Short mmCIF file of C-alpha atoms in Angstrom, two decimals:
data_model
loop_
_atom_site.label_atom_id
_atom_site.label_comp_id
_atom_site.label_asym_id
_atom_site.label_seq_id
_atom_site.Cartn_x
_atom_site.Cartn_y
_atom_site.Cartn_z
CA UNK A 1 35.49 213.44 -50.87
CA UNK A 2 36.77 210.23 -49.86
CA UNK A 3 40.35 209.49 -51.01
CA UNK A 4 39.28 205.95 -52.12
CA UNK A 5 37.61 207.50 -54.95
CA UNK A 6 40.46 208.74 -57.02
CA UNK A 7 40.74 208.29 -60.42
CA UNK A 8 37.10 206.44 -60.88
CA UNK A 9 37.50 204.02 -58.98
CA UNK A 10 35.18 203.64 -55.48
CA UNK A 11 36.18 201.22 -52.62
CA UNK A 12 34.51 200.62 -49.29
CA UNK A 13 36.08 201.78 -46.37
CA UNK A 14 36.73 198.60 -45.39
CA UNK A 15 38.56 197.45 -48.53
CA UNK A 16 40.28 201.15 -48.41
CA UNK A 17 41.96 200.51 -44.89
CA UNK A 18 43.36 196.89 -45.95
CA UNK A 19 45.35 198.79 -49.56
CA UNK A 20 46.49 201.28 -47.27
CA UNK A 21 48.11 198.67 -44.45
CA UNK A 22 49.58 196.89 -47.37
CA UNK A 23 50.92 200.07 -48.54
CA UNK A 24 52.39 200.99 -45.25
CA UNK A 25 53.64 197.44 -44.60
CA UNK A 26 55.92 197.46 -48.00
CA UNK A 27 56.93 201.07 -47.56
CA UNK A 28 60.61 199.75 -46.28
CA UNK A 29 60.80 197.78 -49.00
CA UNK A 30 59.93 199.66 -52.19
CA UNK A 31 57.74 202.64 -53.80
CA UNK A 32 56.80 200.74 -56.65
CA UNK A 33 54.63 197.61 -57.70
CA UNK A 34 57.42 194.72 -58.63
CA UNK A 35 56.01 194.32 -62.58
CA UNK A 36 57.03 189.90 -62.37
CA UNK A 37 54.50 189.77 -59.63
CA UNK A 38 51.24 190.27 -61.78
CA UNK A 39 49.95 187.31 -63.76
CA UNK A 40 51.47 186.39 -66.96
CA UNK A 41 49.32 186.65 -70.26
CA UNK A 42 49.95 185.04 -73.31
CA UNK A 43 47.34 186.57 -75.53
CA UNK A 44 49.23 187.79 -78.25
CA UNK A 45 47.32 191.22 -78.25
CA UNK A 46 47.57 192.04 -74.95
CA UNK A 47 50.34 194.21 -73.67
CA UNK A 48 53.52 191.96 -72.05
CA UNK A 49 53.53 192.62 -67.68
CA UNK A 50 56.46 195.46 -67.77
CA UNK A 51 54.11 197.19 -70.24
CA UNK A 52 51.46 197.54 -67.88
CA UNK A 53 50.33 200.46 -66.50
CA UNK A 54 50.71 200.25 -62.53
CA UNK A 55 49.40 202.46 -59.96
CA UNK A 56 51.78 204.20 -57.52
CA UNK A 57 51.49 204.18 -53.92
CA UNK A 58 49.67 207.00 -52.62
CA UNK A 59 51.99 210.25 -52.14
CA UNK A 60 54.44 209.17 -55.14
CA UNK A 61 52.77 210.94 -57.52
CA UNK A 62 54.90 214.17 -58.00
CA UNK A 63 52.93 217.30 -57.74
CA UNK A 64 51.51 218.76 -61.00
CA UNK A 65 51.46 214.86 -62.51
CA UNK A 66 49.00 213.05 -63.20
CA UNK A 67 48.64 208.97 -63.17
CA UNK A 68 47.72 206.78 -65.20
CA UNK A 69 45.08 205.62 -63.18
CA UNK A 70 43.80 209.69 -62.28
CA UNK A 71 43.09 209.95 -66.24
CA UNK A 72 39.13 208.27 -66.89
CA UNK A 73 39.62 209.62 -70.57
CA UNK A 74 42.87 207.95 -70.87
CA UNK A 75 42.93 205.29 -73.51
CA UNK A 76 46.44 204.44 -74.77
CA UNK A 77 45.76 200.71 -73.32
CA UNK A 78 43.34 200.55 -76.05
CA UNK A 79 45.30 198.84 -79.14
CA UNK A 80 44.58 196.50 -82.06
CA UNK A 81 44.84 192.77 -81.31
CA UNK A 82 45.81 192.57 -84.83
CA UNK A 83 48.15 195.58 -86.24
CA UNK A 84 48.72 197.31 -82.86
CA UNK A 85 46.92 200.24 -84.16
CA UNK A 86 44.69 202.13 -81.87
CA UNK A 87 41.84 200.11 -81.23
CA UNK A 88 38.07 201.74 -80.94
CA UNK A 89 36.40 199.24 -79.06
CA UNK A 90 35.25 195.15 -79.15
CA UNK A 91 34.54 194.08 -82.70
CA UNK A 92 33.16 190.81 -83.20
CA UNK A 93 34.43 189.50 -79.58
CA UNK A 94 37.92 190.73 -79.68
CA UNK A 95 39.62 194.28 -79.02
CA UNK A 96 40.24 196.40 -83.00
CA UNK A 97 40.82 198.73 -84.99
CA UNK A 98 38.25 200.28 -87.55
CA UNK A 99 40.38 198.87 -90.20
CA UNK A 100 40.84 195.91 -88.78
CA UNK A 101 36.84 195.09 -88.41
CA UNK A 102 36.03 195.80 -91.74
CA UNK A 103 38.91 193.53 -93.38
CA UNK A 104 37.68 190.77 -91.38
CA UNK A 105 34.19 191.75 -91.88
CA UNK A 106 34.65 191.69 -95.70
CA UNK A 107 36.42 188.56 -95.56
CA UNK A 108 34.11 186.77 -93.57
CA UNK A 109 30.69 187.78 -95.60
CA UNK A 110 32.44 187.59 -99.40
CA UNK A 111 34.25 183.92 -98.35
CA UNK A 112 37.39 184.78 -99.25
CA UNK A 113 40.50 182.71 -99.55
CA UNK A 114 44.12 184.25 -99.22
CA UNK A 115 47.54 182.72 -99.41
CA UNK A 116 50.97 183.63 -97.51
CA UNK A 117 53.75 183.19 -99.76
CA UNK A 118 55.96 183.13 -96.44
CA UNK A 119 54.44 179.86 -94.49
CA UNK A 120 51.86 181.91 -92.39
CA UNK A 121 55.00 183.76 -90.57
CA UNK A 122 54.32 187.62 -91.65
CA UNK A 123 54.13 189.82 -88.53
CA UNK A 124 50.99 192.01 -88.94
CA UNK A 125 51.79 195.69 -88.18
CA UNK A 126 49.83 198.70 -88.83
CA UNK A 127 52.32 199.68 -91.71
CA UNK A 128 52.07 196.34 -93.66
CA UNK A 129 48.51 194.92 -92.62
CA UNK A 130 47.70 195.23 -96.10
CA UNK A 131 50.48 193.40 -97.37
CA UNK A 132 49.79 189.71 -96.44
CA UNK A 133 45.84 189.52 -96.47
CA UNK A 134 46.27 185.62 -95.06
CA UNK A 135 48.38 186.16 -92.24
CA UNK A 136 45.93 189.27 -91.28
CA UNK A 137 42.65 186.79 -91.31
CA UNK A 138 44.77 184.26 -89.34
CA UNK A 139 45.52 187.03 -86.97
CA UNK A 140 42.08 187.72 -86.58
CA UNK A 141 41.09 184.84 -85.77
CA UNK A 142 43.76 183.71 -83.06
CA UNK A 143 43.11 187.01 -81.39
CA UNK A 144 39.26 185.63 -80.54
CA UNK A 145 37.26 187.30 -83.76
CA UNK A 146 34.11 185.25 -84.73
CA UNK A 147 32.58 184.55 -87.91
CA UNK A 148 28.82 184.03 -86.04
CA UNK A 149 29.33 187.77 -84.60
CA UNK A 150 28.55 189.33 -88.60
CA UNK A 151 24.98 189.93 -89.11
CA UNK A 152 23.59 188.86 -92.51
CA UNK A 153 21.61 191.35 -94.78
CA UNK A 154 18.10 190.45 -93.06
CA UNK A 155 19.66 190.18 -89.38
CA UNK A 156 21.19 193.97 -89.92
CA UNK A 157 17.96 194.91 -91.51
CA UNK A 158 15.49 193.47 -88.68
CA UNK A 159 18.32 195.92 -86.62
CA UNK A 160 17.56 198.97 -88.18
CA UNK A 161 14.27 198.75 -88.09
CA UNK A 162 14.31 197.90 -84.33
CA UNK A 163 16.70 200.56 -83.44
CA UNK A 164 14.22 203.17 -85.25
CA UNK A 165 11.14 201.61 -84.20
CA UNK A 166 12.81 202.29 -80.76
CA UNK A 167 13.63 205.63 -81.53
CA UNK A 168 10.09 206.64 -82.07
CA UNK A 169 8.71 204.92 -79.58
CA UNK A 170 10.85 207.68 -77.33
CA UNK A 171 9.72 210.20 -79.02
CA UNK A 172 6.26 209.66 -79.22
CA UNK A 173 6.31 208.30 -75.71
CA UNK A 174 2.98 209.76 -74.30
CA UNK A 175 3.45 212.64 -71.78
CA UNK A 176 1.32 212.73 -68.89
CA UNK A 177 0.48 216.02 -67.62
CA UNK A 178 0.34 216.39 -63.30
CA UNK A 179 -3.37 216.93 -61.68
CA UNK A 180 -3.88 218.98 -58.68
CA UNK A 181 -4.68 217.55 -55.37
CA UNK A 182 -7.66 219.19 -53.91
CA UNK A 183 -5.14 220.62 -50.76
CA UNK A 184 -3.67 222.02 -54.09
CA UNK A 185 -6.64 223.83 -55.48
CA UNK A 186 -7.57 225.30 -52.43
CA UNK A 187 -4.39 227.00 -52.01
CA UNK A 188 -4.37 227.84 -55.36
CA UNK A 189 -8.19 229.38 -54.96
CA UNK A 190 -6.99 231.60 -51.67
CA UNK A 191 -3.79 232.55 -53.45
CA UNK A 192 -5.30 233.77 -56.37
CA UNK A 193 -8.40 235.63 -54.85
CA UNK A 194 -6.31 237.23 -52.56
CA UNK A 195 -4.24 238.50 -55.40
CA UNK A 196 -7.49 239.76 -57.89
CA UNK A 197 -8.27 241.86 -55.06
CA UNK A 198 -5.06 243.47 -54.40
CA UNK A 199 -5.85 245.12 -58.25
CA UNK A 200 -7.79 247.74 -57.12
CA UNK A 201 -7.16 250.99 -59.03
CA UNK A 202 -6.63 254.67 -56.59
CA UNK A 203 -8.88 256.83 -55.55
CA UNK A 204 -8.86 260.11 -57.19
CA UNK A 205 -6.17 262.63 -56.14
CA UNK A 206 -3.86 259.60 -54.49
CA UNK A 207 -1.48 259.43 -57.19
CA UNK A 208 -0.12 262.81 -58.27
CA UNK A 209 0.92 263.73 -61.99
CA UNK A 210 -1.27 261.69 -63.87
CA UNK A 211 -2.56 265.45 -66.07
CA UNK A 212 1.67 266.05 -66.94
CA UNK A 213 1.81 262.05 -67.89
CA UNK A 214 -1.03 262.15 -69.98
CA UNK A 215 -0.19 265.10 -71.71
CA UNK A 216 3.43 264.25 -72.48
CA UNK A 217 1.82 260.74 -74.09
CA UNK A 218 -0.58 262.89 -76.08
CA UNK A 219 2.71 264.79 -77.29
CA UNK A 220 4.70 261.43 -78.02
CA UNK A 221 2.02 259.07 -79.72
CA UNK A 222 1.43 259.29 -83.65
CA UNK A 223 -1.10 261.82 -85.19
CA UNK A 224 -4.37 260.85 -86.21
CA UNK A 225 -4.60 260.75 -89.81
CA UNK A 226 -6.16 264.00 -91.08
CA UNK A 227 -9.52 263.77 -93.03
CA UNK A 228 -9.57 263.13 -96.77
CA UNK A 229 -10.12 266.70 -97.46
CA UNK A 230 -6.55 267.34 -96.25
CA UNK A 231 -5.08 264.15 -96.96
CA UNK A 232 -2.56 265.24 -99.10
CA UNK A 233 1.35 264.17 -99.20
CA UNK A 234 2.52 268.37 -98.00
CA UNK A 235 0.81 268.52 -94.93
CA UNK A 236 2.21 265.45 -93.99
CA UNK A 237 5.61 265.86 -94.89
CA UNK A 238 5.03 269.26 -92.85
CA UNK A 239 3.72 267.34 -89.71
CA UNK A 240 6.50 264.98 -89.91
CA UNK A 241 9.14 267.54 -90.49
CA UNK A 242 7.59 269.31 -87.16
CA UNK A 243 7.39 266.24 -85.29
CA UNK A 244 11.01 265.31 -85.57
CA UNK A 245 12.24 268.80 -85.01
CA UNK A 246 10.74 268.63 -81.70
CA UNK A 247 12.15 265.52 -81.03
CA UNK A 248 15.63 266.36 -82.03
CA UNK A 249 15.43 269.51 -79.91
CA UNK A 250 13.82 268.02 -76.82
CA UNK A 251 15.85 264.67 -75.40
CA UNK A 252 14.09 262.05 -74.62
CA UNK A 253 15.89 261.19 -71.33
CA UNK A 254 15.27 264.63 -69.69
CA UNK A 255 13.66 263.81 -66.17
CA UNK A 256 10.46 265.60 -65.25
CA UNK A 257 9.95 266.33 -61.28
CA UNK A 258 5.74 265.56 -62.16
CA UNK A 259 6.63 262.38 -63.53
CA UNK A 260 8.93 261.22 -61.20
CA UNK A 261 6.29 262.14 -58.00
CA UNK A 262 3.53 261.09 -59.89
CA UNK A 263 5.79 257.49 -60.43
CA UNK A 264 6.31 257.00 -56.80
CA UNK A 265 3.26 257.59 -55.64
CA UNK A 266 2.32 254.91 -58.09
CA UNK A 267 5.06 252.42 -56.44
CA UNK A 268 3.48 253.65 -52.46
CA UNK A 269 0.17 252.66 -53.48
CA UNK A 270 0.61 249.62 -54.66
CA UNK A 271 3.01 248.17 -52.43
CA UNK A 272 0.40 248.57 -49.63
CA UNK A 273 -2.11 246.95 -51.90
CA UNK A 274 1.01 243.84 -52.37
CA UNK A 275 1.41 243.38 -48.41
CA UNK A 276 -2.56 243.27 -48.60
CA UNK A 277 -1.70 239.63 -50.69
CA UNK A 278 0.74 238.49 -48.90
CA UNK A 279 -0.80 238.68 -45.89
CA UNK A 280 -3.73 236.57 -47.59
CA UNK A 281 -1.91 233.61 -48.48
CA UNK A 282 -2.03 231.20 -45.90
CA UNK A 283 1.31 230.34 -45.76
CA UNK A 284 2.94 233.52 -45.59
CA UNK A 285 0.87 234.56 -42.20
CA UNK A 286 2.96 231.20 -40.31
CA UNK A 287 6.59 232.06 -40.96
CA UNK A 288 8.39 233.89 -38.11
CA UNK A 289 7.78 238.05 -38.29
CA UNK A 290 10.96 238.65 -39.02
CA UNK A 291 10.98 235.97 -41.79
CA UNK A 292 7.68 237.71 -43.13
CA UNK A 293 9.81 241.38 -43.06
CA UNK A 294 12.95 240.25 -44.75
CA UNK A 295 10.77 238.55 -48.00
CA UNK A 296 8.27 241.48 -48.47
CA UNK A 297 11.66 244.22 -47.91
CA UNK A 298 12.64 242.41 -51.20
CA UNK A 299 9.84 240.71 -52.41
CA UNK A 300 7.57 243.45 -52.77
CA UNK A 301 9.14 245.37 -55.87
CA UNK A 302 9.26 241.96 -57.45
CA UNK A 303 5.27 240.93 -57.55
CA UNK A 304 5.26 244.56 -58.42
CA UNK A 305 6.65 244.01 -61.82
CA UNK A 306 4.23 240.85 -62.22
CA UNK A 307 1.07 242.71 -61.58
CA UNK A 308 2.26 245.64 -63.35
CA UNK A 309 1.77 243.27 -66.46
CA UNK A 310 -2.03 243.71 -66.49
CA UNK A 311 -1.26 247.14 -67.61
CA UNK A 312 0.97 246.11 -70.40
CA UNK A 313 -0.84 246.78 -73.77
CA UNK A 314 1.56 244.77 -76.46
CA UNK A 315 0.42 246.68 -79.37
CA UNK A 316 1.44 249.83 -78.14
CA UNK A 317 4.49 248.48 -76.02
CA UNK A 318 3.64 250.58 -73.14
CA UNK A 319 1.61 250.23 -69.80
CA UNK A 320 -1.67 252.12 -68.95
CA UNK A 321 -3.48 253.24 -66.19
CA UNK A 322 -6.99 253.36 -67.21
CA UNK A 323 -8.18 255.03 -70.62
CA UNK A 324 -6.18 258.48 -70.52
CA UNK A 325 -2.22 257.43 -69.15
CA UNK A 326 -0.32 255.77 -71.21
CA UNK A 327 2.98 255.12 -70.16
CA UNK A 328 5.47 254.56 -72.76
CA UNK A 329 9.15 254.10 -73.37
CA UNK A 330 10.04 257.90 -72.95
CA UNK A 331 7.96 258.37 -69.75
CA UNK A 332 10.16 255.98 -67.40
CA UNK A 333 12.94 258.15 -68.63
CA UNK A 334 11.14 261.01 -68.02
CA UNK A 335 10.68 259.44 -64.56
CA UNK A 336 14.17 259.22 -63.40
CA UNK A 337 14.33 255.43 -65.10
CA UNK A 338 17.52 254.41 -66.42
CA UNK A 339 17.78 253.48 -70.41
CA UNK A 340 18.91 249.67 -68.72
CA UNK A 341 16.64 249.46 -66.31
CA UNK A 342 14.01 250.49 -69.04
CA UNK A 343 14.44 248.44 -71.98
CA UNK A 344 14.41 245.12 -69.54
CA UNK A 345 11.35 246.60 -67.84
CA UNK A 346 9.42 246.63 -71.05
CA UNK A 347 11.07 243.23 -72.82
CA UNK A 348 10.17 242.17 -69.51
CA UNK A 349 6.32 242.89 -70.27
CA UNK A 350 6.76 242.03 -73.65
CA UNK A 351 7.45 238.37 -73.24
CA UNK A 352 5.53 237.92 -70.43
CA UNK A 353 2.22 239.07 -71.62
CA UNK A 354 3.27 237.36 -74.79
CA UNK A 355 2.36 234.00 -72.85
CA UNK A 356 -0.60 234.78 -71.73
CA UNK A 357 -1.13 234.08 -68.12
CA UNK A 358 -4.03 233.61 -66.16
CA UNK A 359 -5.15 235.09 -63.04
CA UNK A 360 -4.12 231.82 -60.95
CA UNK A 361 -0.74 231.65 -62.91
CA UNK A 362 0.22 235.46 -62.07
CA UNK A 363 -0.74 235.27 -58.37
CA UNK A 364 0.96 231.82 -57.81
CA UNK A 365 4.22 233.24 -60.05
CA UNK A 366 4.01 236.36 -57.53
CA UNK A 367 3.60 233.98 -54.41
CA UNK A 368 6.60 231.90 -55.28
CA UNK A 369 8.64 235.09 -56.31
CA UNK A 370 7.96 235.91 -52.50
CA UNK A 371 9.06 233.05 -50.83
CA UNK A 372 12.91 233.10 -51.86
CA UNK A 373 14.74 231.47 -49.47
CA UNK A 374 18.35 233.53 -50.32
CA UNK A 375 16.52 236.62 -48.85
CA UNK A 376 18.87 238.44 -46.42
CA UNK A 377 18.20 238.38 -42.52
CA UNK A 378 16.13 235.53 -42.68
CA UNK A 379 15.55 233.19 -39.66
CA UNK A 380 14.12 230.05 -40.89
CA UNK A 381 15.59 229.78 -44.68
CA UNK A 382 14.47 225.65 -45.30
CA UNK A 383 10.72 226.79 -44.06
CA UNK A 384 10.80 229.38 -46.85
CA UNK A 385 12.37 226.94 -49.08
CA UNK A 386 9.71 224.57 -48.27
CA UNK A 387 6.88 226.72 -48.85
CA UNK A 388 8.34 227.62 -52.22
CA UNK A 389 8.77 224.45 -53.32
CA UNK A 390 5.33 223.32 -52.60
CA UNK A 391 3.63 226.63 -54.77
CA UNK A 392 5.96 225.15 -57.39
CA UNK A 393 4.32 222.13 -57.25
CA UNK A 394 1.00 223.64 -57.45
CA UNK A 395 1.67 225.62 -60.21
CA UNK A 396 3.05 223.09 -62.10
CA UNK A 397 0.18 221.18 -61.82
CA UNK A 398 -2.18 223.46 -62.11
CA UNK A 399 -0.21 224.87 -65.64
CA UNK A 400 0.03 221.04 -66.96
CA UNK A 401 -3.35 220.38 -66.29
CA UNK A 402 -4.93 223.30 -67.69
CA UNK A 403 -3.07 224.02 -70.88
CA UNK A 404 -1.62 220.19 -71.32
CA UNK A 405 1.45 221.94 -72.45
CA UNK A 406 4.87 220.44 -71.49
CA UNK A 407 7.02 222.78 -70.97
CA UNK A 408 4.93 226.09 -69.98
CA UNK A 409 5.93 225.84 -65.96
CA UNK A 410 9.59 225.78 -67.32
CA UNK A 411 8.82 229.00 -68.95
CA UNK A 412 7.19 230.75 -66.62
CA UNK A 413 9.55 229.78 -64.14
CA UNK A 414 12.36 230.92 -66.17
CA UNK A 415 10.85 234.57 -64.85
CA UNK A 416 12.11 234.69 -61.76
CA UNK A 417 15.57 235.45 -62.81
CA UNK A 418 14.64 238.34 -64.85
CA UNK A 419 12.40 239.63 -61.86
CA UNK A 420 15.90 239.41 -59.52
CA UNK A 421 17.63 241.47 -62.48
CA UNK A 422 14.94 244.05 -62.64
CA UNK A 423 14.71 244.60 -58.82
CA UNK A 424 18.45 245.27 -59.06
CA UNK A 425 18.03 247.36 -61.89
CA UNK A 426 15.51 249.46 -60.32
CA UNK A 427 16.70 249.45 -56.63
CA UNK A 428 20.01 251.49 -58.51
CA UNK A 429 17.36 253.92 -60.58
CA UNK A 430 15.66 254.34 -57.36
CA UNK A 431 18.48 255.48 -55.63
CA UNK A 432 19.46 258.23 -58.03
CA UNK A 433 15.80 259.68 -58.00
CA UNK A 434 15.86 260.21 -54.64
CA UNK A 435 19.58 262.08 -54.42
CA UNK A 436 17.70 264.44 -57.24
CA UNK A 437 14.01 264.40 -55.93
CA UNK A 438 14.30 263.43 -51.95
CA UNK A 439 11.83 266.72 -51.66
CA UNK A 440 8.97 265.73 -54.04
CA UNK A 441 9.04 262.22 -53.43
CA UNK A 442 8.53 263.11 -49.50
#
């Protein structure tokens, strides 16, 4: 920050170095500015020289003040012309008051004549402008107000209408969506086929628990509705009585050891299958090792939660694994989830299936979710940067040029930040799952 620049005002160096020599060469002489040594004015409503505001010499401002000259929102120069009230900007050529433009306004458009009973002498104050209507206009005038500055009816109407036809010109301005360079698409291609097949479903027998899962679903999810013949409003006050006796008897945050092994094994799997990606995309494969290490240690748990979201069923507000799991609110819980770390999960889900993302969308949102460049322990932070910023570019493209919607890249982008919470979120839940599990969870 160069000290030149205080208080708004920006001089070259050159011009910086001279006010400082002349500061130093009158430093035996005097702290101040001599007021007789600036030009006279004889404008009538412009303040007299030892009214002035002057700027001290640098270091005389006491500490905790503040000059004049330090203040950009400072206006108290800003006064009437013609009352001395407190002017709010350049009215018809000259420096006035509200009051002050409208009088003369008025005067001006209706032709008015006034008289001064006192020979044209009255001093025009803010208390007594109204007084002597004469003396005012004079005032007005002498101060540099002119008559040609007021707009007639027609001239303020050909305004309007050129101010709004403005105005929606703006807003209709025409919006022109990106297009994808063909380097573009063929990242994009690569990226994305990489990532459809990472989203390969187990083998049987890889992920344990999935029988205890299912079953506790069965046990959570509404009853079918019984046949006509026993349609009747007893037996289903009886089945909801049941139902929420066994609800208020069994809490639904209790952890169960199949659920949380059958959870983990879940998270194993299919971080192998996310390395799988990110070894695919081109990119990735010519950062440093170590650089490639640090973003999957943290990047992995975050394209995780993205392809997690092809599970996400937003009817039910839960996630499946094929026809028989389905995993809903209770489950994580029942999982070693916290209630936090839950909720967000599933809002998570919520909103993002909500806007409907494509296959090349997801992969490139997981692809620039992996290239973070405030990663710890990495070597080459403005490569990763660099990479990111160019599978920004092609997903912006790609989203504008697709769906010709404005701000959908905004929105999807506005992800990532959520993904960051949820890896927090989770890395904590983790933690306390494996002080009570470290045994079933190998």
């Amino acid at each position: 920050f160069h000290p030149a620049a205080r208080g708004g005002f920006i001089l070259n160096s050159f011009a910086y170095d001279a006010i400082q020599s002349m500061h130093r060469g009158q430093s035996n002489q005097s702290h101040d500015i001599v007021p007789n040594t600036l030009p006279k004015i004889s404008d009538p409503h412009r303040r007299s020289p030892e009214t002035q505001p002057t700027r001290p010499p640098s270091g005389s401002v006491p500490h905790g003040s503040r000059s004049f000259f330090d203040n950009d929102e400072d206006d108290s120069w800003k006064v009437c012309g013609v009352c001395n009230d407190k002017a709010t900007g350049y009215h018809f050529n000259a420096l006035t008051c509200e009051g002050c433009k409208g009088f003369f306004r008025r005067s001006v458009k209706n032709s008015k004549t006034f008289t001064c009973t006192y020979n044209n002498q009255c001093s025009i104050t803010k208390s007594n402008r109204r007084q002597c209507q004469a003396c005012r206009l004079r005032k007005c005038i002498q101060i540099g107000m002119k008559r040609e500055c007021i707009m007639s009816p027609d001239e303020i109407q050909m305004k309007k209408t050129l101010v709004l036809s403005n105005r929606i010109k703006r807003a209709t301005m025409q919006w022109v969506p990106m297009e994808l360079t063909n380097d573009q698409k063929i990242l994009l291609d690569t990226i994305c086929s990489a990532f459809i097949q990472s989203n390969n479903l187990p083998e049987k027998g890889v992920i344990r628990g999935g029988e205890e899962v299912r079953q506790d679903a069965d046990k959570g999810s509404p009853c079918s509705s019984p046949s006509s013949s026993s349609n009747n409003s007893n037996f289903l006050e009886l089945i909801k009585r049941i139902a929420n006796d066994i609800a208020a008897r069994t809490p639904s945050n209790m952890t169960n050891p199949a659920h949380v092994v059958h959870f983990t094994d879940i998270m194993e799997f299919s971080i192998k299958e996310i390395i799988k990606f990110c070894k695919k995309i081109p990119t990735f494969m010519d950062l440093d090792l170590k650089d490639q290490i640090a973003l999957l240690k943290s990047g992995c748990t975050e394209i995780l939660f993205i392809k997690a979201n092809y599970t996400y069923d937003l009817e039910k507000k839960a996630l499946t694994l094929g026809p028989d799991i389905l995993y809903t609110r209770d489950s994580f819980l029942q999982g070693g989830m916290s209630v936090e770390y839950t909720d967000n999960y599933l809002k998570f889900h919520e909103d993002l299936s909500a806007l409907q993302l494509d296959d090349v969308e997801m992969s490139s949102l997981s692809a620039i979710a992996l290239f973070s460049a405030d990663r710890a322990d990495l070597v080459d932070q403005q490569r990763v940067e660099n990479q990111q910023e160019a599978l920004a570019l092609c997903l912006q493209a790609y989203s504008e040029s697709s769906w010709k919607i404005r701000n959908r890249f905004a929105i999807i982008m506005s992800f990532l930040p959520r993904l960051r919470t949820l890896n927090s979120l989770c890395t904590t839940a983790f933690s306390q799952v494996k002080k009570q599990f470290g045994e079933e969870i190998r």
